[in-house]
PDB file of C-alpha atoms in Angstrom:
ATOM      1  CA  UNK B   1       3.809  69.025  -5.548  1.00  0.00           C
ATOM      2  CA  UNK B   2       6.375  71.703  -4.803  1.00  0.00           C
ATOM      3  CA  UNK B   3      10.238  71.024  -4.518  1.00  0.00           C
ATOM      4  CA  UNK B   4      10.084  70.837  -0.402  1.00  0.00           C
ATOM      5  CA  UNK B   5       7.226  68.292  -0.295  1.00  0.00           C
ATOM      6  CA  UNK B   6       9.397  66.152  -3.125  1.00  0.00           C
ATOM      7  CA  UNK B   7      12.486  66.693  -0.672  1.00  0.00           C
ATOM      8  CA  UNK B   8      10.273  65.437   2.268  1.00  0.00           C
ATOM      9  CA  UNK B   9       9.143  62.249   0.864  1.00  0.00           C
ATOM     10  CA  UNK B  10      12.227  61.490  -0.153  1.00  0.00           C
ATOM     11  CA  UNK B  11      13.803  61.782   3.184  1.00  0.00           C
ATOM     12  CA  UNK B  12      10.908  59.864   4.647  1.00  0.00           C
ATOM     13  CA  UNK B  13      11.687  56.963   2.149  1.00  0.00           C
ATOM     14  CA  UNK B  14      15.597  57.352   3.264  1.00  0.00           C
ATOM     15  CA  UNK B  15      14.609  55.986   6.888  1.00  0.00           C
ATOM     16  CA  UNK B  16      15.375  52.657   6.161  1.00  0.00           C
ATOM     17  CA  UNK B  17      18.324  51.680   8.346  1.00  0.00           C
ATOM     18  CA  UNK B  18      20.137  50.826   5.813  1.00  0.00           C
ATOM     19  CA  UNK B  19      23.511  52.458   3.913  1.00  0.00           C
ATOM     20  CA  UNK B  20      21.691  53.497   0.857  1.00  0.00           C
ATOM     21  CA  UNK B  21      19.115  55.175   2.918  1.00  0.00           C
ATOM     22  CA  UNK B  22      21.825  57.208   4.953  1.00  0.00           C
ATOM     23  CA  UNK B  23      23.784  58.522   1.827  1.00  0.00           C
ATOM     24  CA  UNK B  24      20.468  59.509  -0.105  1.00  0.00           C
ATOM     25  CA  UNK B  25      20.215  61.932   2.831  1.00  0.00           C
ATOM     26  CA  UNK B  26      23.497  62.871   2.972  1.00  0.00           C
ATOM     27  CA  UNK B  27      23.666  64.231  -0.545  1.00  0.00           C
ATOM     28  CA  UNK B  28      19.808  65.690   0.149  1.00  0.00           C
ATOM     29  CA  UNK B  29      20.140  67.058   3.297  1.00  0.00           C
ATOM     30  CA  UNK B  30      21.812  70.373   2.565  1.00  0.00           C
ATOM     31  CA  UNK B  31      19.816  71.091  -0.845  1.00  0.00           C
ATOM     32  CA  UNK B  32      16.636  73.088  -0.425  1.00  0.00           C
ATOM     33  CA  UNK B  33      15.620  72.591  -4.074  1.00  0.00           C
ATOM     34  CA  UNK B  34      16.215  68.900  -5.495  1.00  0.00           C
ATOM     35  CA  UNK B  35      15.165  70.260  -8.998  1.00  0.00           C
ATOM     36  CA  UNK B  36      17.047  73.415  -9.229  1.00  0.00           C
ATOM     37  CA  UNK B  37      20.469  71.334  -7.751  1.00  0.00           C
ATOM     38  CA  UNK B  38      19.347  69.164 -10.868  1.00  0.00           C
ATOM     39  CA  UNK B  39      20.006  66.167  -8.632  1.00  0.00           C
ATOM     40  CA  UNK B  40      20.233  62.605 -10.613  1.00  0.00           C
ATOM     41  CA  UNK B  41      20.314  58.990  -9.197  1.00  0.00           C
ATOM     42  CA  UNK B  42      21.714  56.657 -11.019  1.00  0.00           C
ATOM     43  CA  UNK B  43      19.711  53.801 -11.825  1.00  0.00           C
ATOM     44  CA  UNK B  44      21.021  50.834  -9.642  1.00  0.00           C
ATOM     45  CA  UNK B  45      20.868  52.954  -6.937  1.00  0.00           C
ATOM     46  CA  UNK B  46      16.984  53.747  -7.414  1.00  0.00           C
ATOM     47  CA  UNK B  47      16.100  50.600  -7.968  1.00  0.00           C
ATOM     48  CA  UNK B  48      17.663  49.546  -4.606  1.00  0.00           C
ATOM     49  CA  UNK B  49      16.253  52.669  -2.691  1.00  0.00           C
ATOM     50  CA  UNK B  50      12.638  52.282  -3.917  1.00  0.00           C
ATOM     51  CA  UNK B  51      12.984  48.718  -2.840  1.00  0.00           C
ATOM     52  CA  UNK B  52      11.450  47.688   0.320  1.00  0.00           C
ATOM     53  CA  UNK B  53      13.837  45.892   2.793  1.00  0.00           C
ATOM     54  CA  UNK B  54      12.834  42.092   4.028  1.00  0.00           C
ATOM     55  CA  UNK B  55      11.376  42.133   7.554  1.00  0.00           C
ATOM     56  CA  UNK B  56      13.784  41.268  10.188  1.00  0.00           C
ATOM     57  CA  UNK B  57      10.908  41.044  12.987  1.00  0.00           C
ATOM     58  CA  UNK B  58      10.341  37.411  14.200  1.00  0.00           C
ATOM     59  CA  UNK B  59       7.245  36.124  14.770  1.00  0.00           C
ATOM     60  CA  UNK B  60       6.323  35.136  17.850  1.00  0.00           C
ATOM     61  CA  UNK B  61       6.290  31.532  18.790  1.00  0.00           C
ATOM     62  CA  UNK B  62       2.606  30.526  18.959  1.00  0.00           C
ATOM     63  CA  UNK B  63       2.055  29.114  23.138  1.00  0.00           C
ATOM     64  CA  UNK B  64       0.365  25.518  22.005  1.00  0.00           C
ATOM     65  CA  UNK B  65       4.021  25.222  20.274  1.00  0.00           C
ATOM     66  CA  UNK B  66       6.176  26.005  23.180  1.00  0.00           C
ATOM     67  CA  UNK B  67       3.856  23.629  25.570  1.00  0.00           C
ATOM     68  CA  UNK B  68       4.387  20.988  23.362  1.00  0.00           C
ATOM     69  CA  UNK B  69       8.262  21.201  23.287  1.00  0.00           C
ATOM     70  CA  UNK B  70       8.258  21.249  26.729  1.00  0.00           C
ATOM     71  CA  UNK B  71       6.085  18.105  27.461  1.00  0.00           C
ATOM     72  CA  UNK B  72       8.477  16.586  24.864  1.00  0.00           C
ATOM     73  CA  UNK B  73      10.895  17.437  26.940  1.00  0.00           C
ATOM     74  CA  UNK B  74       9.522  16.318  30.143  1.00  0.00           C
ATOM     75  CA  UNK B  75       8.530  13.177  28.626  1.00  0.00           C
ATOM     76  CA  UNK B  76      11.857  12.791  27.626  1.00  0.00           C
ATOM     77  CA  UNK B  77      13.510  13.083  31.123  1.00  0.00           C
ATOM     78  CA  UNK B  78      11.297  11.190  32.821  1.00  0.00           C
ATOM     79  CA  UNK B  79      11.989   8.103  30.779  1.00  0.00           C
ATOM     80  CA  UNK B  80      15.545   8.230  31.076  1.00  0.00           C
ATOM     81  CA  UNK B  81      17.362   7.399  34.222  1.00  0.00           C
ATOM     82  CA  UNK B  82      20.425   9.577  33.763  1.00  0.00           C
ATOM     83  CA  UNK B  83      20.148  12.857  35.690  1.00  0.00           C
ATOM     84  CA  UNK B  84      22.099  15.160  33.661  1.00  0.00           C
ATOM     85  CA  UNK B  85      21.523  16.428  30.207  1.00  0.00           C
ATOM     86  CA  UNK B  86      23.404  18.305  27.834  1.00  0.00           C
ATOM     87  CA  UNK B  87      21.872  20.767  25.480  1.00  0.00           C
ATOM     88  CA  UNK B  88      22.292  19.163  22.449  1.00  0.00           C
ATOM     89  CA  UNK B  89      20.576  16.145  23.559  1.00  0.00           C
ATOM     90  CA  UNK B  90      17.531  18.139  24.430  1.00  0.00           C
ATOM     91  CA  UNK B  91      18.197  20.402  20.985  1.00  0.00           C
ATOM     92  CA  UNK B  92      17.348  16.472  19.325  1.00  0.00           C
ATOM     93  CA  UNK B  93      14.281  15.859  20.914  1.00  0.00           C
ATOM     94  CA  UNK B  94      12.673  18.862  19.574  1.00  0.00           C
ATOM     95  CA  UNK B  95      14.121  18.258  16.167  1.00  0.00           C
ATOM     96  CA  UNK B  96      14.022  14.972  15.985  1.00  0.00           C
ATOM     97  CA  UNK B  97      15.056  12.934  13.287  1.00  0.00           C
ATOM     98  CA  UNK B  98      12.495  12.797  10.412  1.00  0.00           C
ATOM     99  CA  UNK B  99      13.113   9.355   8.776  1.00  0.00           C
ATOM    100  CA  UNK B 100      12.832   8.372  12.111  1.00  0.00           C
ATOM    101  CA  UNK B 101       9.381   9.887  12.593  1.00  0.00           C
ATOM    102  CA  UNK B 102       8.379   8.242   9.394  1.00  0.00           C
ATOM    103  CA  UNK B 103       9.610   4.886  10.569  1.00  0.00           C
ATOM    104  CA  UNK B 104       7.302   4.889  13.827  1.00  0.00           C
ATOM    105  CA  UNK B 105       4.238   5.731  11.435  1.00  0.00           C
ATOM    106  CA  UNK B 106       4.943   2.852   9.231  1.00  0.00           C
ATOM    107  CA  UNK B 107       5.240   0.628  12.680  1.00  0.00           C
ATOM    108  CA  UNK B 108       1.820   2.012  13.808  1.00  0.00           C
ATOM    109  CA  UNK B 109       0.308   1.367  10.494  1.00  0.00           C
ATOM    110  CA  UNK B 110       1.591  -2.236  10.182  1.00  0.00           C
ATOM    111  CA  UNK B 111       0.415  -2.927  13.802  1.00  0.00           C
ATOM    112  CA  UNK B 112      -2.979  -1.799  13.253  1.00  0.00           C
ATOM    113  CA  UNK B 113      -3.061  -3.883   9.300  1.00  0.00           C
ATOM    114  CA  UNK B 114      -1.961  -6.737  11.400  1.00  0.00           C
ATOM    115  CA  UNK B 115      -4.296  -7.067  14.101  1.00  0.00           C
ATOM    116  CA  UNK B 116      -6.805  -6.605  10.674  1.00  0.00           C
ATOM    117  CA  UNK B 117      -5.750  -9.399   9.592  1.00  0.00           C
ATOM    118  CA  UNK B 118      -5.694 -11.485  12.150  1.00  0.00           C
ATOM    119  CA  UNK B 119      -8.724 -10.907  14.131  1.00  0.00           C
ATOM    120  CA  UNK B 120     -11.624 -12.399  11.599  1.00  0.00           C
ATOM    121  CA  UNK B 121     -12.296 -15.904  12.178  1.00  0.00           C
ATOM    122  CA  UNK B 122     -11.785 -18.028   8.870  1.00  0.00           C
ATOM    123  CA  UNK B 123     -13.143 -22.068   7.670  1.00  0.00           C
ATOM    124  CA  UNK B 124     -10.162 -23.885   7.370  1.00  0.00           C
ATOM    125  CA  UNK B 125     -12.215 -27.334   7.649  1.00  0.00           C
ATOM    126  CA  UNK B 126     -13.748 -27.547   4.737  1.00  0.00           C
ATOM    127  CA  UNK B 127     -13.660 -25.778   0.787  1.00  0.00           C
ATOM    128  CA  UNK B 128     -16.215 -24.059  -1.309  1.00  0.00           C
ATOM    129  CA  UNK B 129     -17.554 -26.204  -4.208  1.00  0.00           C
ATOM    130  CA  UNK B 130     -15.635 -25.499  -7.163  1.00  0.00           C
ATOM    131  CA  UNK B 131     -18.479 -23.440  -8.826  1.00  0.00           C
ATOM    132  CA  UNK B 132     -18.119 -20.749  -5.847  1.00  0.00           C
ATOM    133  CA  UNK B 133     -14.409 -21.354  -5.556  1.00  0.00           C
ATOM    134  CA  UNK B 134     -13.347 -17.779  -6.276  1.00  0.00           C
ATOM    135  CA  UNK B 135     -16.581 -15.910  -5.192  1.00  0.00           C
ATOM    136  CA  UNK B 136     -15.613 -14.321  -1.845  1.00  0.00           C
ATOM    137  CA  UNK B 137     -11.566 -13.328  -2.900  1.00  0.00           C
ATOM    138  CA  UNK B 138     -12.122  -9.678  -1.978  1.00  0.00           C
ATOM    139  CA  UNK B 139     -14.350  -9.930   0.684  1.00  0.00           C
ATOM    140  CA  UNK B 140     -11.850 -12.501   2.715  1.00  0.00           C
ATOM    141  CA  UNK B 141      -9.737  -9.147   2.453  1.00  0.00           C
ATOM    142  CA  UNK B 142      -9.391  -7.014   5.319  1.00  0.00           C
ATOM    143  CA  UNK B 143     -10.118  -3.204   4.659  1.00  0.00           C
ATOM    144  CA  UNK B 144      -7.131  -1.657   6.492  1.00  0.00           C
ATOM    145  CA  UNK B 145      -5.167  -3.906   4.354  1.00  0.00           C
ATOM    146  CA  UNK B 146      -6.977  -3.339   1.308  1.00  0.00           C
ATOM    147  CA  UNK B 147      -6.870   1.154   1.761  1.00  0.00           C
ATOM    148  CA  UNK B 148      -3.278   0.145   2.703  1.00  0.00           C
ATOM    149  CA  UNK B 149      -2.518  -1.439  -0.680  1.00  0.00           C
ATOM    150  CA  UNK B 150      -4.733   0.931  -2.763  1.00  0.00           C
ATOM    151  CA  UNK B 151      -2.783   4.100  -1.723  1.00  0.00           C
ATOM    152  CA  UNK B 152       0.338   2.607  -2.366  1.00  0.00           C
ATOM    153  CA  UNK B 153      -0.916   0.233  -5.987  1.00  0.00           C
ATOM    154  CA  UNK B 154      -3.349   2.191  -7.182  1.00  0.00           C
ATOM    155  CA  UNK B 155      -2.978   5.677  -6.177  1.00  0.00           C
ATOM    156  CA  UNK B 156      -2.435   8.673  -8.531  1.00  0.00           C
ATOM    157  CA  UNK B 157      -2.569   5.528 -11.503  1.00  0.00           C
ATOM    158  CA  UNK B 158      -3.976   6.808 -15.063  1.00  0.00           C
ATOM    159  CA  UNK B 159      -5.439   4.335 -17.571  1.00  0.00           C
ATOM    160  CA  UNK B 160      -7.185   0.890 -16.966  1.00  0.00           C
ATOM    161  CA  UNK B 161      -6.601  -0.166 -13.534  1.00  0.00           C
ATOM    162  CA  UNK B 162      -8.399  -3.268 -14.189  1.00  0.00           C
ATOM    163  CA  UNK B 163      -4.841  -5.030 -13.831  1.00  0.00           C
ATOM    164  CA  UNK B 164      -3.609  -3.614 -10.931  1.00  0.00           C
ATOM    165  CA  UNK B 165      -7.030  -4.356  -8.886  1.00  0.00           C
ATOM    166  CA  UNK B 166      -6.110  -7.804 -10.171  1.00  0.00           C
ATOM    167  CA  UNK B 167      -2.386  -7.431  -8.940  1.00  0.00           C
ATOM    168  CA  UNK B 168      -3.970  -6.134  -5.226  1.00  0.00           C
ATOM    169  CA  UNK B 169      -5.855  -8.981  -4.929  1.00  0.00           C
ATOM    170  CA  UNK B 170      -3.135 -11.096  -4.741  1.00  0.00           C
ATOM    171  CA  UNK B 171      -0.764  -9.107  -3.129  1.00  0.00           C
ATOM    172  CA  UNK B 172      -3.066  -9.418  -0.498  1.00  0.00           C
ATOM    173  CA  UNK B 173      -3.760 -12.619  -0.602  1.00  0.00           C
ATOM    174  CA  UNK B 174      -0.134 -13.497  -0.331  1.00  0.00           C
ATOM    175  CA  UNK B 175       0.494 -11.153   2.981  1.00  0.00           C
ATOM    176  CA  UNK B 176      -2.622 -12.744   4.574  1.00  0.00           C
ATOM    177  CA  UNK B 177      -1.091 -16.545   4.013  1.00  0.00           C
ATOM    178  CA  UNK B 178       2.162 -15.331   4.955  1.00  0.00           C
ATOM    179  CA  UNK B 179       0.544 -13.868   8.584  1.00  0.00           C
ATOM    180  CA  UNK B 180      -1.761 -16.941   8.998  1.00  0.00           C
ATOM    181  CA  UNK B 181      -0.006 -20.070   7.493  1.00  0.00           C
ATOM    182  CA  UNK B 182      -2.143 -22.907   9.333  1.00  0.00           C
ATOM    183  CA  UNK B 183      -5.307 -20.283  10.017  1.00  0.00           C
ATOM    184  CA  UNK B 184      -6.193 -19.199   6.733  1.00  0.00           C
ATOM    185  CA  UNK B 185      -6.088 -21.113   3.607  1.00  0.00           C
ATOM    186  CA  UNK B 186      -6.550 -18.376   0.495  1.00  0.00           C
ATOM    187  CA  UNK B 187      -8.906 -20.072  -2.231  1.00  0.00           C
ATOM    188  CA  UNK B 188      -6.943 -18.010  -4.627  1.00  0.00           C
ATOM    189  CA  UNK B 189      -3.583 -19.152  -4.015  1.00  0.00           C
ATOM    190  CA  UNK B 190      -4.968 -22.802  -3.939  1.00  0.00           C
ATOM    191  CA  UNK B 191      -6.846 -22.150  -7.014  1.00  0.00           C
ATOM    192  CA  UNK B 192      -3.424 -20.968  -9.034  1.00  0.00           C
ATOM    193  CA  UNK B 193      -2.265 -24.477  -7.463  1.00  0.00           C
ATOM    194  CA  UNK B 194      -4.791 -26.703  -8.499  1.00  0.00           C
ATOM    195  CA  UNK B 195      -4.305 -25.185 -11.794  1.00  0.00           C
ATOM    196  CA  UNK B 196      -0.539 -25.660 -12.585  1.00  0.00           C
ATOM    197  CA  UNK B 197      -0.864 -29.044 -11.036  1.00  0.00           C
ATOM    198  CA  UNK B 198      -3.677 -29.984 -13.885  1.00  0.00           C
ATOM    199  CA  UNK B 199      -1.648 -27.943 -16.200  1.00  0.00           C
ATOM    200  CA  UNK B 200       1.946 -29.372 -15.463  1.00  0.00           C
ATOM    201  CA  UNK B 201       1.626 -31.919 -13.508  1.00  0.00           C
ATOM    202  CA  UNK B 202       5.083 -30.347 -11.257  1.00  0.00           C
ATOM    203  CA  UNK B 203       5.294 -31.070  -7.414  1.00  0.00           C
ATOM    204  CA  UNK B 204       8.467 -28.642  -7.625  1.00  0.00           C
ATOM    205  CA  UNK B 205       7.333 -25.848  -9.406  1.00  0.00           C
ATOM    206  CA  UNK B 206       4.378 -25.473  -7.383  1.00  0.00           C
ATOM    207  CA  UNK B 207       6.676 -26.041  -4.257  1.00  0.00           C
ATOM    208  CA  UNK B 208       8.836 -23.149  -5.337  1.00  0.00           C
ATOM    209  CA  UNK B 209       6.026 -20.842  -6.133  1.00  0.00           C
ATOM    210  CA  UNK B 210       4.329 -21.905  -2.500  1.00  0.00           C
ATOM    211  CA  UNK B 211       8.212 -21.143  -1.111  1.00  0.00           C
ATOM    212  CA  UNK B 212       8.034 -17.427  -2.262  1.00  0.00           C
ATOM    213  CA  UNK B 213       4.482 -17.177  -1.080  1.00  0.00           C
ATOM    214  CA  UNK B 214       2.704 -17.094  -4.317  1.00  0.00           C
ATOM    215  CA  UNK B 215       0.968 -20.395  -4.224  1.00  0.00           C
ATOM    216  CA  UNK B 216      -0.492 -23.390  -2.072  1.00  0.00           C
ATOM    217  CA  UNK B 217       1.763 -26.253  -0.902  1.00  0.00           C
ATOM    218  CA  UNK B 218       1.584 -29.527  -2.975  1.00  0.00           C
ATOM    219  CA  UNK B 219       0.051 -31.064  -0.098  1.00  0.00           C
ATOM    220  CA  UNK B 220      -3.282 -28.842   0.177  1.00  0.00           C
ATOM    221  CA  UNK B 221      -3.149 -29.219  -3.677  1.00  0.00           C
ATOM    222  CA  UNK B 222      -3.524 -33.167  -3.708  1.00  0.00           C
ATOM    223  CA  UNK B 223      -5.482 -32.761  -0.660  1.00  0.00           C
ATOM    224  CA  UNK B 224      -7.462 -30.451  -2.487  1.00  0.00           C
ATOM    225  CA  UNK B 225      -7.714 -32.809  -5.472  1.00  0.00           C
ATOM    226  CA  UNK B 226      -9.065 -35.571  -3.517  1.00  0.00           C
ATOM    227  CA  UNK B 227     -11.755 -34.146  -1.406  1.00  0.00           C
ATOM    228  CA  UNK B 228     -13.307 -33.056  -4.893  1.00  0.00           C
ATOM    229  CA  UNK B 229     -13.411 -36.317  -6.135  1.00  0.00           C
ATOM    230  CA  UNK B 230     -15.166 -37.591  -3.262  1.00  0.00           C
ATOM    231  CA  UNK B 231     -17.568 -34.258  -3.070  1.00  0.00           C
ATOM    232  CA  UNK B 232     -20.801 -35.415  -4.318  1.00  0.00           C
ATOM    233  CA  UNK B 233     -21.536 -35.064  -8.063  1.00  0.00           C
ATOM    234  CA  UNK B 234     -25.143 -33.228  -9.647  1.00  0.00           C
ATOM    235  CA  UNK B 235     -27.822 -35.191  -9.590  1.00  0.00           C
ATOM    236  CA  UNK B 236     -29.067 -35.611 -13.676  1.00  0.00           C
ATOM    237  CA  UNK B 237     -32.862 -36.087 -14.294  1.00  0.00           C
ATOM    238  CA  UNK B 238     -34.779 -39.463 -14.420  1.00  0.00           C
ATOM    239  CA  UNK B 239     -35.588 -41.066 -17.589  1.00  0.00           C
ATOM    240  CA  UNK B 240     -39.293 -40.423 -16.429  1.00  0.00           C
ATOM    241  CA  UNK B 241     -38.983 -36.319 -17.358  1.00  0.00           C
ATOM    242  CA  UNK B 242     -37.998 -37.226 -20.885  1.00  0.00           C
ATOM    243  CA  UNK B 243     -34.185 -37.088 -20.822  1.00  0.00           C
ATOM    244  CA  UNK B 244     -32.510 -40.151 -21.953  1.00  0.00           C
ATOM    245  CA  UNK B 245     -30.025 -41.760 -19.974  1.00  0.00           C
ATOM    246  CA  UNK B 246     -27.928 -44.619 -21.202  1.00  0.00           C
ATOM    247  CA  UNK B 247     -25.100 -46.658 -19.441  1.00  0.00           C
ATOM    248  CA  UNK B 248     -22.251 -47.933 -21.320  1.00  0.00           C
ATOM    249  CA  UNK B 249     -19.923 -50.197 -20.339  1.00  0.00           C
ATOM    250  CA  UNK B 250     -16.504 -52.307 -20.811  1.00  0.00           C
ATOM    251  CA  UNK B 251     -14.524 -54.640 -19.459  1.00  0.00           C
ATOM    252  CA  UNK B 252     -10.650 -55.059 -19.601  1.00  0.00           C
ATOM    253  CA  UNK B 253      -8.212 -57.848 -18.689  1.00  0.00           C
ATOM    254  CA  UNK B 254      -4.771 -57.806 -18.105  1.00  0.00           C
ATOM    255  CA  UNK B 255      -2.331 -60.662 -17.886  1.00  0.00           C
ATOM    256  CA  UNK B 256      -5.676 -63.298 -17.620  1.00  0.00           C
ATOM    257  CA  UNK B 257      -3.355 -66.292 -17.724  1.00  0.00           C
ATOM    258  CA  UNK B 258      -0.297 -66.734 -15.965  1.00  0.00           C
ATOM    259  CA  UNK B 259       2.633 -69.209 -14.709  1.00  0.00           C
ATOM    260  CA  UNK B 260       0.731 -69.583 -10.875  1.00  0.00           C
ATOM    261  CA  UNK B 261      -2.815 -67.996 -11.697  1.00  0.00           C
ATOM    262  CA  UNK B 262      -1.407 -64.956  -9.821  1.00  0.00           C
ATOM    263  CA  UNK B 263      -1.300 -60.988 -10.100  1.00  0.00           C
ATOM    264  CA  UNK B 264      -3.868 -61.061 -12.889  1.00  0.00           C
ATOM    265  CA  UNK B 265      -6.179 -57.777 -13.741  1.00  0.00           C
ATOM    266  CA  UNK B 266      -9.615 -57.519 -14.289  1.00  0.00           C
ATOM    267  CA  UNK B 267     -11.300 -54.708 -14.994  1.00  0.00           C
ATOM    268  CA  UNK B 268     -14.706 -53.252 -15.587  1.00  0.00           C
ATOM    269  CA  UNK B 269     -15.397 -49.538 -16.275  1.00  0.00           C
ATOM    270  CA  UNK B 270     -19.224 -47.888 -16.828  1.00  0.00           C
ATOM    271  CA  UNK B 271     -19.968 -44.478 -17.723  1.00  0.00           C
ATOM    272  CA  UNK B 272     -23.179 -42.154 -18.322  1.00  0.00           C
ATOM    273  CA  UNK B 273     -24.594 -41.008 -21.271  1.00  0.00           C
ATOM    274  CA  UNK B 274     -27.509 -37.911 -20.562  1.00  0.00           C
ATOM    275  CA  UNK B 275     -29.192 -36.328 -23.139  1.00  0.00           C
ATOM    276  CA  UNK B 276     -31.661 -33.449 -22.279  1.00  0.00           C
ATOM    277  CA  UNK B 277     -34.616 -33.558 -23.587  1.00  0.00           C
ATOM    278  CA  UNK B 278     -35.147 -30.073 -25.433  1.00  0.00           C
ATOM    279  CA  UNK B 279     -31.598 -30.630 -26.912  1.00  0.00           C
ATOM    280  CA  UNK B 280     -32.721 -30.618 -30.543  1.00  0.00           C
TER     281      UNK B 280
END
């Protein structure tokens, strides 16, 4: 490359619009031989000339972008009834304000998980024996509800998630019985119920629990209670199949004698003894 093709492309690289560019051919202008002049730059200066300059060119605005502010626009003075606007309001309705955009989602969302819950049609009248008590827990829950409450539970979650699929369940159970108190009763929330009850024997703890939505009232716990001990019982084998059955039973008196022959107790109590047959 000879000295005037050198001086060339540096003069081409010097049309940048920009101060560094004009000086470079200031001092390079005049000089027909770069390497003869022995010309130096010093070393912040060729860093910065060699360079290249951010783009200042805007892109244009793509037109599905421009129709859409617009129609927000529209939309937005047509559902107001003042006739006068000032820029700044308009400037707003094209920015809008993003929490509140998140906000509207979240409404949309809990409208749709809502009418999920409380569209299926669900037995109140009548419980599950207590062998299929807990059977159908996850399939009582809706699956908005239950895609709504994995993203948030179980989403992005390393490890065992055994106990969080546990800690869904009843999550959900609790926002369904919360929605529906008289048109759903949740066998899992009665279940917990029936258990502290046996367990405890406390009409107020199982009141607060039901209070903060985590458990059945006392009432559909007795109520509960009772209609199992009136649900009919298995039916044992005869005597004739080779199991033996044997009935025991005792008597008990209370108070037999007293001043007037009144409030005296008598009681007789029977119970049933099976044995199966291939038990030894």
């Amino acid at each position: 490359m000879s000295t005037l093709e050198f001086k060339n492309n540096v003069l081409k690289k010097a049309e940048r619009s920009d101060s560094i560019g004009e000086l470079v051919k200031d001092r390079i202008l005049c000089e027909y031989d770069l390497i003869a002049s022995e010309a130096k730059c010093h070393t912040l200066y060729y860093s910065n000339f060699l360079n290249q300059l951010p783009s200042t060119e805007k892109k244009p605005r793509q037109d599905h972008q421009v129709s859409e502010a617009m129609a927000e626009i529209f939309n937005y003075i047509e559902n107001h009834d003042d006739s006068q606007f000032t820029l700044k309001e308009l400037r707003d309705v094209l920015t809008g304000d993003l929490e509140e955009e998140r906000l509207r989602i979240v409404e949309a969302a809990a409208a749709i998980i809502r009418e999920n819950i409380q569209s299926p049609i669900v037995e109140t009248k009548s419980y599950p024996p207590p062998s299929k008590m807990l059977i159908k827990e996850n399939q009582e829950i809706p699956k908005g509800l239950l895609h709504f409450l994995q993203e948030v539970i179980i989403k992005n979650r390393k490890g065992k998630i055994a106990n969080s699929k546990s800690k869904l369940t009843s999550i959900s159970h609790t926002i369904m019985a919360a929605l529906r108190e008289r048109s759903f009763s949740s066998q899992l929330l009665l279940s917990l119920s029936v258990f502290l009850h046996r367990r405890y024997r406390s009409e107020r703890l199982i009141d607060v629990l039901n209070s903060l939505g985590f458990a059945a009232s006392y009432v559909k716990t007795v109520r509960y209670e009772i209609s199992t001990a009136y649900h009919p019982q298995p039916r044992f084998l005869l005597s004739e199949s080779g199991t033996l059955v044997q009935y025991v039973g005792d008597n008990v008196s209370i108070s037999v004698r007293t001043l007037y022959g009144n409030n005296t107790l008598h009681i007789m109590g029977m119970i049933k003894i099976v044995v199966p047959k291939d038990i030894y």
